[in-house]
XYZ file of C-alpha atoms in Angstrom:
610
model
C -127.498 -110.611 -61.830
C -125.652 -107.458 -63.493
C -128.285 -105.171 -62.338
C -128.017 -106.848 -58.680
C -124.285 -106.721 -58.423
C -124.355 -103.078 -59.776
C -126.904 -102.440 -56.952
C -125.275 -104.138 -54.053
C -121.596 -102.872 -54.577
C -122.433 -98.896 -55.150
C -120.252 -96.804 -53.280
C -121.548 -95.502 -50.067
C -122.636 -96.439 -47.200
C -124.654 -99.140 -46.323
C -127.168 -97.511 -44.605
C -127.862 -95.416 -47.739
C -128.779 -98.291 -49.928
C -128.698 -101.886 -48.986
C -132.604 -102.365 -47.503
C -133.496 -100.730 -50.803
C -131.460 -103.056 -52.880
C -132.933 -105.885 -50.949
C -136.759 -104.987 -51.534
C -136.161 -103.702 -55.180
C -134.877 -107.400 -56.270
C -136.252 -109.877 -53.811
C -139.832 -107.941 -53.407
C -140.305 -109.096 -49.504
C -143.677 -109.878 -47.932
C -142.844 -107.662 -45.369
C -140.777 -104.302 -45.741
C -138.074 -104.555 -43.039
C -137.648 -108.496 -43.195
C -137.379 -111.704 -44.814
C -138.945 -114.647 -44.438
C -137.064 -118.425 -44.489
C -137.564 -118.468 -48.445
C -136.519 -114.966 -49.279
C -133.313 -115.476 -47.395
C -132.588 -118.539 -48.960
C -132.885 -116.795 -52.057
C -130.866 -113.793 -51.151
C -128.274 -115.854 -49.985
C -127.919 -118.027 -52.956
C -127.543 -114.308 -55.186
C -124.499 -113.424 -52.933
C -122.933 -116.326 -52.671
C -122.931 -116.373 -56.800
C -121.847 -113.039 -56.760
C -118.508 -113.290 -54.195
C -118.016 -116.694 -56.359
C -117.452 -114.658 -59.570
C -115.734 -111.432 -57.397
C -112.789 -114.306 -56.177
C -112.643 -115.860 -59.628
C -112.367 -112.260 -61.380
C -109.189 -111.430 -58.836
C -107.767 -114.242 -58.992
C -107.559 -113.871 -63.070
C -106.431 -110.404 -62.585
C -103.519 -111.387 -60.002
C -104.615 -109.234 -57.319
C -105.141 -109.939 -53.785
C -108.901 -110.785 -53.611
C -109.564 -108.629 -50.613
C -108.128 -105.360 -52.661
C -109.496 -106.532 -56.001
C -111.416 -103.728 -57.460
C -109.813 -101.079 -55.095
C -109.770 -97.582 -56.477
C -106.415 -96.304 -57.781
C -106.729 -92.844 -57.113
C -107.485 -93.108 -53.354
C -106.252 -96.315 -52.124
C -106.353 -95.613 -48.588
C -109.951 -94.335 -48.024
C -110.816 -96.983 -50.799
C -111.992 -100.250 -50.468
C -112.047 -103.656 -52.160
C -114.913 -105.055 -53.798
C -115.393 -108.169 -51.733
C -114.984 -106.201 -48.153
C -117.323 -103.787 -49.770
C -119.805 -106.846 -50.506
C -119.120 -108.334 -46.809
C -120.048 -104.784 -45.008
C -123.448 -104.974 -46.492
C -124.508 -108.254 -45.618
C -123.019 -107.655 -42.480
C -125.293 -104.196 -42.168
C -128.570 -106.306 -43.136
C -127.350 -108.787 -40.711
C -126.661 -106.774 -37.573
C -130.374 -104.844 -38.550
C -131.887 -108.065 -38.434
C -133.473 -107.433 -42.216
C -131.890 -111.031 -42.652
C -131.036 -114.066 -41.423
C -128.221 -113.391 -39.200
C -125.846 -116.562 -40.320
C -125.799 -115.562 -43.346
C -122.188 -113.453 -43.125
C -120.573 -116.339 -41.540
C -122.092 -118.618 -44.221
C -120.105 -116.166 -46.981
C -116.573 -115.782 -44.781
C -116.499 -119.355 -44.581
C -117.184 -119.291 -48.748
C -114.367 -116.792 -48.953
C -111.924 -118.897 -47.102
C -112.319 -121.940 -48.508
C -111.443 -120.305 -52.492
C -108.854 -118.332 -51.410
C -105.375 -119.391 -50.893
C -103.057 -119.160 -48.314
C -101.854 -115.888 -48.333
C -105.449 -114.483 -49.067
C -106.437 -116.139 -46.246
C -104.671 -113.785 -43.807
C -105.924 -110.947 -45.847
C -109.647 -112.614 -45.375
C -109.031 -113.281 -41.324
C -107.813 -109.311 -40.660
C -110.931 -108.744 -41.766
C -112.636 -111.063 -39.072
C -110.622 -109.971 -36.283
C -111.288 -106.258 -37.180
C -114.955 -107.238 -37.250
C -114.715 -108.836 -34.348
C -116.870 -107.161 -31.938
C -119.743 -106.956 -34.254
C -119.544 -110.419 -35.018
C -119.822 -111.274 -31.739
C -122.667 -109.800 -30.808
C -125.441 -111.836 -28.981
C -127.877 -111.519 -32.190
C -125.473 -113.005 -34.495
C -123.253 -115.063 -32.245
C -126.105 -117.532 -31.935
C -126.930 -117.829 -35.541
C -123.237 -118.200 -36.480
C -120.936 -119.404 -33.695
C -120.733 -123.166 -35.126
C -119.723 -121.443 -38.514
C -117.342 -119.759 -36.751
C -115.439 -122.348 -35.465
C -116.176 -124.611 -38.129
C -114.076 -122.038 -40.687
C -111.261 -121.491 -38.105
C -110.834 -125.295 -37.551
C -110.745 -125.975 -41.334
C -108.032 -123.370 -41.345
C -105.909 -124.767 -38.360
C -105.846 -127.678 -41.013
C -104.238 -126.321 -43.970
C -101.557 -124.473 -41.936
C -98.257 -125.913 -41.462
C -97.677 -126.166 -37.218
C -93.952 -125.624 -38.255
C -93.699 -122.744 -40.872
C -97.294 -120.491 -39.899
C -96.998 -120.825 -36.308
C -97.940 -117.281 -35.554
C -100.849 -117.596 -38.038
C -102.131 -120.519 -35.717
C -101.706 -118.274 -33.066
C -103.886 -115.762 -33.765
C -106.451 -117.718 -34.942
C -106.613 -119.778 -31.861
C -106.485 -115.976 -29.733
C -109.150 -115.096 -32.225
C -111.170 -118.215 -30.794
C -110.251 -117.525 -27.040
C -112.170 -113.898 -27.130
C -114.847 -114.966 -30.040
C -116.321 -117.304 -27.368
C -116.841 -117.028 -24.061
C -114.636 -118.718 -21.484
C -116.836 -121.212 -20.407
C -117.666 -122.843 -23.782
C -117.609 -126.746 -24.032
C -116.448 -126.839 -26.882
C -113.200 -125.332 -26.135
C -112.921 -126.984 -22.683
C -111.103 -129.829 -22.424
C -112.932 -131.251 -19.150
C -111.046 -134.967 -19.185
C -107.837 -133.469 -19.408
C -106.783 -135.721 -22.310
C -103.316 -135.131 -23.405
C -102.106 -135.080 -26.696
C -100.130 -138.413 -27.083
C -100.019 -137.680 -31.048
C -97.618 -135.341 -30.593
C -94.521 -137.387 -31.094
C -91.271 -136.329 -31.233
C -88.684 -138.740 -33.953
C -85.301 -138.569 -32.857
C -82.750 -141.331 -34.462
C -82.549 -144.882 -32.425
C -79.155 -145.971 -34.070
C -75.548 -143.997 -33.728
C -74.350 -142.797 -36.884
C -71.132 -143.367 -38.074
C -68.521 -141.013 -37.249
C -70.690 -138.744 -34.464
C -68.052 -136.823 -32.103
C -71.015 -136.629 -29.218
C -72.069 -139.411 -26.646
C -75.221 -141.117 -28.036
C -76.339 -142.411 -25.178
C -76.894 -138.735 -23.437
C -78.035 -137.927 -27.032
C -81.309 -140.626 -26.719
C -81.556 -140.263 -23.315
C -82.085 -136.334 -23.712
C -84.840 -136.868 -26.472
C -86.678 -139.776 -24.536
C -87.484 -137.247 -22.143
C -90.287 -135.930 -24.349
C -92.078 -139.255 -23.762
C -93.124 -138.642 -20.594
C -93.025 -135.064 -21.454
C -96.007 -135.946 -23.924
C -98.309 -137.710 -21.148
C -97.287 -136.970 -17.559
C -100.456 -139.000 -15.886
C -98.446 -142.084 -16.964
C -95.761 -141.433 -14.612
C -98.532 -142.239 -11.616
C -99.279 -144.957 -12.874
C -96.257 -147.227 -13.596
C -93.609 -146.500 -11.469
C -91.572 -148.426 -13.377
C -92.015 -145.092 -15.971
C -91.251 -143.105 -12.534
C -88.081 -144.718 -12.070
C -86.875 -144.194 -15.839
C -88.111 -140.729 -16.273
C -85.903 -139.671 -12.913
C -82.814 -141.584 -13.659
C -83.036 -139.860 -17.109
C -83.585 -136.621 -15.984
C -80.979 -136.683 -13.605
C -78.551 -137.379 -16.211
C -79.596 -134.370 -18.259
C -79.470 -132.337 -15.204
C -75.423 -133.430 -14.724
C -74.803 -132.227 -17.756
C -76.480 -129.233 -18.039
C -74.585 -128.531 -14.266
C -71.060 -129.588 -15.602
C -71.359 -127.770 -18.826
C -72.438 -124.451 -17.162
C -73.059 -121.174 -20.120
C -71.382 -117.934 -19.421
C -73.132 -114.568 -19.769
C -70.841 -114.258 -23.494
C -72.770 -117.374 -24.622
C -75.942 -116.113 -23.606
C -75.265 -112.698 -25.125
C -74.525 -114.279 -28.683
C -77.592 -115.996 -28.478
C -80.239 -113.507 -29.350
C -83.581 -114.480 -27.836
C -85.374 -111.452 -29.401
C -84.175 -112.391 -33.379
C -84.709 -115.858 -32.682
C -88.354 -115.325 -31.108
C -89.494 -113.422 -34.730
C -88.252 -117.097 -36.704
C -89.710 -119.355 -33.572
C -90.278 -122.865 -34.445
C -92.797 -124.816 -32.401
C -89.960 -128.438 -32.607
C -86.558 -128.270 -32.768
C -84.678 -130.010 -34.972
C -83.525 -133.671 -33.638
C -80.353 -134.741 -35.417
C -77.626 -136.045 -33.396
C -74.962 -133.821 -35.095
C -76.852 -130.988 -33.964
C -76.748 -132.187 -30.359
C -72.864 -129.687 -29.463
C -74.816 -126.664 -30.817
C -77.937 -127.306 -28.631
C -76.300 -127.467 -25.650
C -74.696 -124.778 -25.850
C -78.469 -122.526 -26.745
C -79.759 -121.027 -23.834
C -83.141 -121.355 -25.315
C -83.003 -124.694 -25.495
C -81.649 -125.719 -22.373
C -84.930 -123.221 -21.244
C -87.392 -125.050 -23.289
C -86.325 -128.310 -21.617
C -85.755 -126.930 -17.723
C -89.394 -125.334 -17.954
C -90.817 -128.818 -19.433
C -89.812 -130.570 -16.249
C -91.675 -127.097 -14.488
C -95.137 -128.219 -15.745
C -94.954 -132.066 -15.129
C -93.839 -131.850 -11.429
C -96.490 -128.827 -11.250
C -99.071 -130.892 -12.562
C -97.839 -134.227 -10.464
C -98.478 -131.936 -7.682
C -101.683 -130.694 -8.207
C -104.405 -133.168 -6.254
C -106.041 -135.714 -8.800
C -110.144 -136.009 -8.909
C -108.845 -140.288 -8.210
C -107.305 -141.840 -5.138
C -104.785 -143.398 -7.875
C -103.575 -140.113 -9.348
C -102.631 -139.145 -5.967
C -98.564 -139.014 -6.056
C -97.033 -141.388 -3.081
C -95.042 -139.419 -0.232
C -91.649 -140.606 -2.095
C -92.426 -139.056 -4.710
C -93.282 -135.731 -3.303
C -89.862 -136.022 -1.838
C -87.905 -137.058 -4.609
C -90.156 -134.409 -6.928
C -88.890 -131.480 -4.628
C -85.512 -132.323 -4.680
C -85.224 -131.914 -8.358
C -87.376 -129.488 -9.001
C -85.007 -127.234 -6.805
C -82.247 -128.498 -9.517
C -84.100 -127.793 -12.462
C -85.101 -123.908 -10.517
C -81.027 -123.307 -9.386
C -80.466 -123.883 -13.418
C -82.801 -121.703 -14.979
C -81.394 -119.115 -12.475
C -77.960 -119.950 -13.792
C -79.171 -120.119 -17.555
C -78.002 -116.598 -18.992
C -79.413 -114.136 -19.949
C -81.684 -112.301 -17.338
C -82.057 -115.723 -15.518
C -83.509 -114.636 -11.958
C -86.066 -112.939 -14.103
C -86.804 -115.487 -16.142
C -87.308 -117.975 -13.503
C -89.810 -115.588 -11.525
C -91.881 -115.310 -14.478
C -92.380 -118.368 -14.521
C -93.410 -119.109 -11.129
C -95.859 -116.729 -11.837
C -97.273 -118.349 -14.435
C -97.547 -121.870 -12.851
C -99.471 -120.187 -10.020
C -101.957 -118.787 -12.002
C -102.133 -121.757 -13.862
C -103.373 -123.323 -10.502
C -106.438 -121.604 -10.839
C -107.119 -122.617 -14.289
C -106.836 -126.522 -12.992
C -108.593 -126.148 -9.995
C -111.477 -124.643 -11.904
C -111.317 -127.547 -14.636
C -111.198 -130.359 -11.843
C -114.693 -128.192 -10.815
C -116.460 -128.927 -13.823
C -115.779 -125.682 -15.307
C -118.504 -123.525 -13.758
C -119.506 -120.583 -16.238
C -118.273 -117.000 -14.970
C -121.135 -115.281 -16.647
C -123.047 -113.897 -14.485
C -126.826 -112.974 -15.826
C -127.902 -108.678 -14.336
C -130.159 -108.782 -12.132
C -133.693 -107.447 -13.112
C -134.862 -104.616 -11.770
C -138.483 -104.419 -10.120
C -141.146 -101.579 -10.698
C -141.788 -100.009 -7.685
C -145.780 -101.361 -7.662
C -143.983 -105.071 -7.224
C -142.077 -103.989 -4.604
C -145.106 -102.132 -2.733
C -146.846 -105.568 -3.045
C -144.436 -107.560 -1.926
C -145.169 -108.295 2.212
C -142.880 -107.738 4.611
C -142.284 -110.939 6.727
C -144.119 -110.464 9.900
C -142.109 -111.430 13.266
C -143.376 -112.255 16.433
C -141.677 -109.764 18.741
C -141.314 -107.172 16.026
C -137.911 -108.210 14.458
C -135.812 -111.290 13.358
C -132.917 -111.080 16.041
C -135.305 -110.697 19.246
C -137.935 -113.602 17.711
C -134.511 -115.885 17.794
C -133.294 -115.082 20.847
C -137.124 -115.442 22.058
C -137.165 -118.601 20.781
C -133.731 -120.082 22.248
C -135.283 -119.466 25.597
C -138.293 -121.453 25.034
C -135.848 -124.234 24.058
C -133.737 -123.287 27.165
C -135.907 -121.743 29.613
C -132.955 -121.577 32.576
C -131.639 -118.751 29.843
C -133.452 -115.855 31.570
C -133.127 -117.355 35.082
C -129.184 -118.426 35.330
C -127.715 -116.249 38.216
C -124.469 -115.846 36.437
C -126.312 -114.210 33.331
C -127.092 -110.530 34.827
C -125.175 -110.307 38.488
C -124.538 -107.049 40.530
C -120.688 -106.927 41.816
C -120.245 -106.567 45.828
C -118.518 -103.432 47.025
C -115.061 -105.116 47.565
C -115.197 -106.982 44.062
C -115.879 -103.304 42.343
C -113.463 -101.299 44.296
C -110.521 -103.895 43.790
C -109.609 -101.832 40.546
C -109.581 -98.230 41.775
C -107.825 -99.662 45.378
C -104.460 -101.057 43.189
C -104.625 -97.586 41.489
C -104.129 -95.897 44.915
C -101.322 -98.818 45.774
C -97.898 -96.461 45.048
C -96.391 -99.699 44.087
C -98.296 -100.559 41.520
C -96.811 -96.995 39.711
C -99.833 -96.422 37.850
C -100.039 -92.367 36.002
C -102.598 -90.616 37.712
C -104.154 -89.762 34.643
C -104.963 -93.610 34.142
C -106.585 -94.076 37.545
C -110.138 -95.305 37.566
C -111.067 -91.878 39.556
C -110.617 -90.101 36.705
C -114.062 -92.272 34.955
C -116.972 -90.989 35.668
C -119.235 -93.803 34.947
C -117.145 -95.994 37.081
C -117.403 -93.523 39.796
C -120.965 -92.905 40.146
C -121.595 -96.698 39.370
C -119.741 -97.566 42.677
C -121.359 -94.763 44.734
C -124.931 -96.263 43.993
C -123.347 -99.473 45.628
C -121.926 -97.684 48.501
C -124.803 -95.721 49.148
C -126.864 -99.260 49.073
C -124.260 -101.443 50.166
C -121.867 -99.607 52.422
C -123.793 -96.055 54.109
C -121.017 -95.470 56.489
C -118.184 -96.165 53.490
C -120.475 -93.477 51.327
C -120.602 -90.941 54.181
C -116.794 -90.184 53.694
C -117.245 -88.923 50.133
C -117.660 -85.648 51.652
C -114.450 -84.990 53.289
C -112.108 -87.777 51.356
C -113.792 -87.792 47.618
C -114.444 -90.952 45.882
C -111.126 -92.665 47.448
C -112.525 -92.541 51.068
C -115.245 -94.856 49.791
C -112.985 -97.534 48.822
C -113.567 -100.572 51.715
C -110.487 -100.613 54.000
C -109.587 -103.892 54.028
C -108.964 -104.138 49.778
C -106.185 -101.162 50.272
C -102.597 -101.269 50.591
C -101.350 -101.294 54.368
C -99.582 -97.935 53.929
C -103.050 -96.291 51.749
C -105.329 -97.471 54.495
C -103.423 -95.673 57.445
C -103.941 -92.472 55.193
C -108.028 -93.315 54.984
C -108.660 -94.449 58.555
C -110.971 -92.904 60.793
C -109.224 -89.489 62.712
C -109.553 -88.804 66.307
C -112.017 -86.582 65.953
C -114.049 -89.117 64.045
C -113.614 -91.529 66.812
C -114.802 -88.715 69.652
C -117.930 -88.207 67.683
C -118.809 -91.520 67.511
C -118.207 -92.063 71.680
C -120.095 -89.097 72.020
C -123.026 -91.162 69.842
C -122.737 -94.109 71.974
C -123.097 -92.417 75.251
C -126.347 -90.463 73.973
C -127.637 -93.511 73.248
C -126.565 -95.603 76.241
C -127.334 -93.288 79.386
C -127.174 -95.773 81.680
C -123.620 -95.392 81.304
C -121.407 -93.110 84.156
C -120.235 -89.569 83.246
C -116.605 -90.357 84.123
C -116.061 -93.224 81.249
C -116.899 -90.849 79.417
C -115.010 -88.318 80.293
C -111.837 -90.605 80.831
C -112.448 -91.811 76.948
C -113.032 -87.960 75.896
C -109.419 -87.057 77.776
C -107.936 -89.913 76.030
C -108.949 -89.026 72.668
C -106.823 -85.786 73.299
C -110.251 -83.256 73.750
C -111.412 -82.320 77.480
C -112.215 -78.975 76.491
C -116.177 -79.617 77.103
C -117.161 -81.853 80.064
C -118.998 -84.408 78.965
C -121.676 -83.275 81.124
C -122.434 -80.441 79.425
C -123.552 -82.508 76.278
C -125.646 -84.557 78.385
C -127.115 -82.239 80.200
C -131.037 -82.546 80.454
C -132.844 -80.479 77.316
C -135.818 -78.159 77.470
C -137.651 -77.576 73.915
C -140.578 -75.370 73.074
C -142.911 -77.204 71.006
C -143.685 -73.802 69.033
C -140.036 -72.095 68.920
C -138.727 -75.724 67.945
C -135.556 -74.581 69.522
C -133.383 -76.830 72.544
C -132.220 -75.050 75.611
C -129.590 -76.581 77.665
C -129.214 -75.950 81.572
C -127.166 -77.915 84.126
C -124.612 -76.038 86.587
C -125.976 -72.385 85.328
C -124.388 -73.329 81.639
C -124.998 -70.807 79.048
C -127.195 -72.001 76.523
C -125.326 -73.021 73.227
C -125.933 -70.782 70.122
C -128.340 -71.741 67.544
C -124.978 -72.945 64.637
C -124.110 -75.199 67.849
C -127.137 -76.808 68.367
C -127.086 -77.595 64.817
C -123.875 -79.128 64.611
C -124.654 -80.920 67.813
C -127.874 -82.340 66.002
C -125.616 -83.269 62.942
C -123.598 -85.465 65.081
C -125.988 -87.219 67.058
C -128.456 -88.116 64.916
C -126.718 -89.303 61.661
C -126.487 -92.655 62.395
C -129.749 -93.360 65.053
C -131.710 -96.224 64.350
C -134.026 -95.532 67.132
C -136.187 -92.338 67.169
C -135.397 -91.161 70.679
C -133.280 -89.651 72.823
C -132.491 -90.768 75.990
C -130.100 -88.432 79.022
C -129.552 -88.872 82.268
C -130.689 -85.408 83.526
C -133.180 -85.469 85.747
C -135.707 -84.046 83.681
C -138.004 -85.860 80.740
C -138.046 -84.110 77.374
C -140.938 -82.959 75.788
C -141.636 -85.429 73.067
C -142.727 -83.387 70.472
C -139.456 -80.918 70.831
C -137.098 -84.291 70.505
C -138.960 -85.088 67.403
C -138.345 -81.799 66.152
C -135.073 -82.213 67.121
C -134.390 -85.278 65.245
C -136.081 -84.207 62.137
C -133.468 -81.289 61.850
C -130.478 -83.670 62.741
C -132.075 -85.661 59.528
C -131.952 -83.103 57.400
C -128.605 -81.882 58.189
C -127.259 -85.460 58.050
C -128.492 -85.147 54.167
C -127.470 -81.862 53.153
C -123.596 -82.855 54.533
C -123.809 -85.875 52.319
């Protein structure tokens, strides 16, 4: 065992010497790792060995985790036992053996050491902390674990080594994860052993009232178990009535900032007590602590926040008088601890804060406490995703096989009328004609002109919809086009046809009616304002050449008209004919094929102007 110990606690590091160790005195069957036997064995050695390492410094009077530490380098030094610990916990993290076995030895250590030791013992486990909890050894050892810390909770005292308790129980809060059972309490079971004594008879000679004295401590009754106040409303009744009686008092009896400044909450927060002290002659020099009057305003906090939090029952629902009455004094118990010096706005938003976080919490308990862990997703070769198939769709892709497939189920989808409809002329105008309206004082720059899609959209319905409409493009733009009867009275006087329009068009008329007299025409030509050209002239009987393909006009030894006036005259003639021929009332026929020839060139003309 000399030899062993001599072995295992060289100086160094572990890597440089602990597998060695191992092999040289347990002579494995394999060379990295030991079987069920072999650790039983090695584990017995240690545990002998840190046995007679606590019982040597506890002899000597030392602290047992810096018994054997070297006195001419304390600092870069270490203890014996921590020395002993870091090697088993080497072996153990390598996996050369069984990986409980360093939580089987802490727990050991803890259970021979005292007290004070055992903060010296639990640095070391929180400074190990990350190691320890490692997947490899978490498994083997978490039931250890919390096995050692509970046995420790035990021997503490809840009053005097409250801040030992504390970090234990953080210790326990990062050591495992945050959705272990173990640590969940899923029923919500509160902890009705935690009573708090107070004295049930006056004393003799007290200076304070006793009945605000009991009535202050029964509080903690309900304070203990809140889901009895749903239940009995008898308790409802009592708790209220009581409350409100503190609540006069602590109103009446209001602290000033001096009080609150005397009061030290930082000193008093480094010698915090978990209870404070009950005795009836204590009950002036309470009242006057702003810590306590905290301790009890924030109490009432939690049970009205957890009153109002929705039960997983219909009978741990909270009646609407309830609600009522809990609002009205929770807005007390808030205008207090705003009042309560110091620093009391702050304090009070703080803990709002808290309780609405603390919603979360609930809401995720009253859920069964789902685990948060989330496990990574694995990553495919690229061979598995070749193999995979693609799905296969019926018109090539999911959104169009859907839609194909609604319209089987409705098959007036494709044929409805109102599903795909082309807008009439007036109906797509409409916005460009209250642009032109100067009433409606709309900025040039947002007129509908000024969009070209629009614009060439509504000439491909004028030019199938509305030909004569489209045929003032030319000479008015895209605002001639508009239908007359959607524009504003004074906007259509500006678009209407001009006298010269309206000649041209008589002048159409009268080639195409001959039977017609000369002098109504004439009399509608002077009325239009233009007798510059009889009539006659115009209708005067036409010669053509087939060959030349030119017209010659003779009546009353007129000149013939020059070869830019016969083309404006076929322009205007033969825009709008439906009919292909030309009818005069000279006394000579035309030559058919010259007419033709005629018309064809009025066509074209017609075409180009557009």
């Amino acid at each position: 065992m000399e030899d062993f110990k001599k072995a295992i606690l060289q100086p160094g590091p572990p890597e440089n010497f602990a597998l060695q160790t191992v092999q040289e005195f347990i002579k494995p069957q394999r060379q990295t790792k030991l079987v069920q036997d072999e650790n039983q064995l090695l584990e017995n050695m240690l545990r002998t060995l840190l046995q007679e390492l606590v019982s040597s410094a506890a002899q000597s009077g030392e602290p047992i985790m810096q018994y054997g530490q070297s006195i001419d380098d304390e600092e870069s030094s270490q203890g014996l036992i921590p020395h002993l610990l870091d090697v088993v916990l080497y072996l153990c993290q390598r996996e050369h053996i069984e990986g409980g076995m360093i939580f089987q030895l802490l727990e050991d250590l803890t259970e021979m050491s005292t007290m004070r030791n055992c903060k010296d013992v639990f640095g070391y486990i929180e400074g190990k902390q990350d190691i320890l909890g490692k997947q490899e050894l978490f498994a083997r050892g978490k039931l250890v674990m919390l096995r050692t810390c509970n046995q420790l909770l035990r021997r503490l005292s809840k009053a005097n080594d409250v801040v030992f308790c504390g970090r234990i129980l953080m210790f326990l809060a990062h050591f495992f994860p945050l959705s272990e059972r173990s640590a969940v309490n899923i029923k919500g079971v509160f902890n009705t052993s935690n009573e708090t004594k107070y004295e049930k008879d006056p004393p003799e000679g007290i200076s304070i009232d006793f009945n605000y004295y009991k009535t202050l401590w029964s509080l903690q009754e309900f304070f203990c178990n809140p889901a009895s106040l749903t239940v009995a409303p008898a308790k409802w009744q009592k708790y209220t009535s009581s409350l409100t009686v503190v609540l006069d008092t602590f109103e009446a009896q209001p602290l000033s900032e001096e009080e609150g400044d005397a009061n030290n909450l930082e000193e008093e927060a480094a010698s915090f007590n978990i209870k404070y002290l009950t005795s009836s002659n204590l009950m002036g020099l309470e009242l006057k602590d702003p810590s306590f009057r905290r301790h009890v305003l924030v109490q009432c906090l939690i049970v009205f926040d957890y009153l109002k939090a929705p039960g997983k029952l219909d009978k741990d629902v909270t009646s609407e008088t309830m609600k009522e009455e809990i609002k009205s004094i929770e807005e007390r118990v808030k205008k207090l601890l705003e009042m309560t010096p110091p620093k009391g706005k702050d304090f009070l938003r703080k803990i709002e804060h808290i309780l609405e976080r603390e919603k979360n919490w609930v809401w995720w308990k009253r859920d069964g406490c789902p685990p948060f862990e989330k496990q990574p997703a694995e990553k495919k070769s690229a061979q598995e995703g070749n193999k995979k198939r693609r799905p296969r769709w019926r018109l090539g892709n999911k959104e169009l096989s859907q839609l194909w497939k609604w319209a089987d189920q409705n098959p007036n989808a494709l044929t409805d009328p109102q599903r795909v409809r082309t807008p009439s002329i007036t109906e797509y105008w409409k916005p460009l004609a209250e642009d032109m309206d100067p009433a409606a004082g709309i900025e040039a720059e947002y007129h509908h002109k000024n969009n070209r899609v629009y614009c060439w959209k509504g000439l491909r319905f004028s030019a199938r919809q509305d030909l004569e409409g489209f045929s003032k493009f030319t000479d008015l733009g895209v605002e001639g086009v508009v239908p007359l009867e959607i524009l504003a009275p004074e906007v259509r006087s500006k678009y209407q046809a001009k006298p010269s329009d309206r000649s041209k068009r008589a002048k159409k008329e009268e080639v195409k009616g001959g039977s017609q007299p000369s002098e109504e025409a004439q009399v509608a030509s002077e009325n239009d304002g233009e007798g510059a050209r009889p009539v006659e002239a115009l209708a005067a009987p036409m010669e053509t050449d087939a060959a030349a393909g030119t017209v010659n006009t003779s009546q009353d030894g007129g000149t013939p008209p020059t070869a830019e006036e016969e083309q404006k005259l076929n322009s205007d003639t033969d825009v709008g004919q439906e009919a292909g021929q030309l009818e005069t009332d000279g006394p000579l026929e035309p030559d058919r094929e010259a007419v033709e020839t005629v018309m064809a060139d009025g066509e074209t003309d017609a075409e180009a102007d557009i």
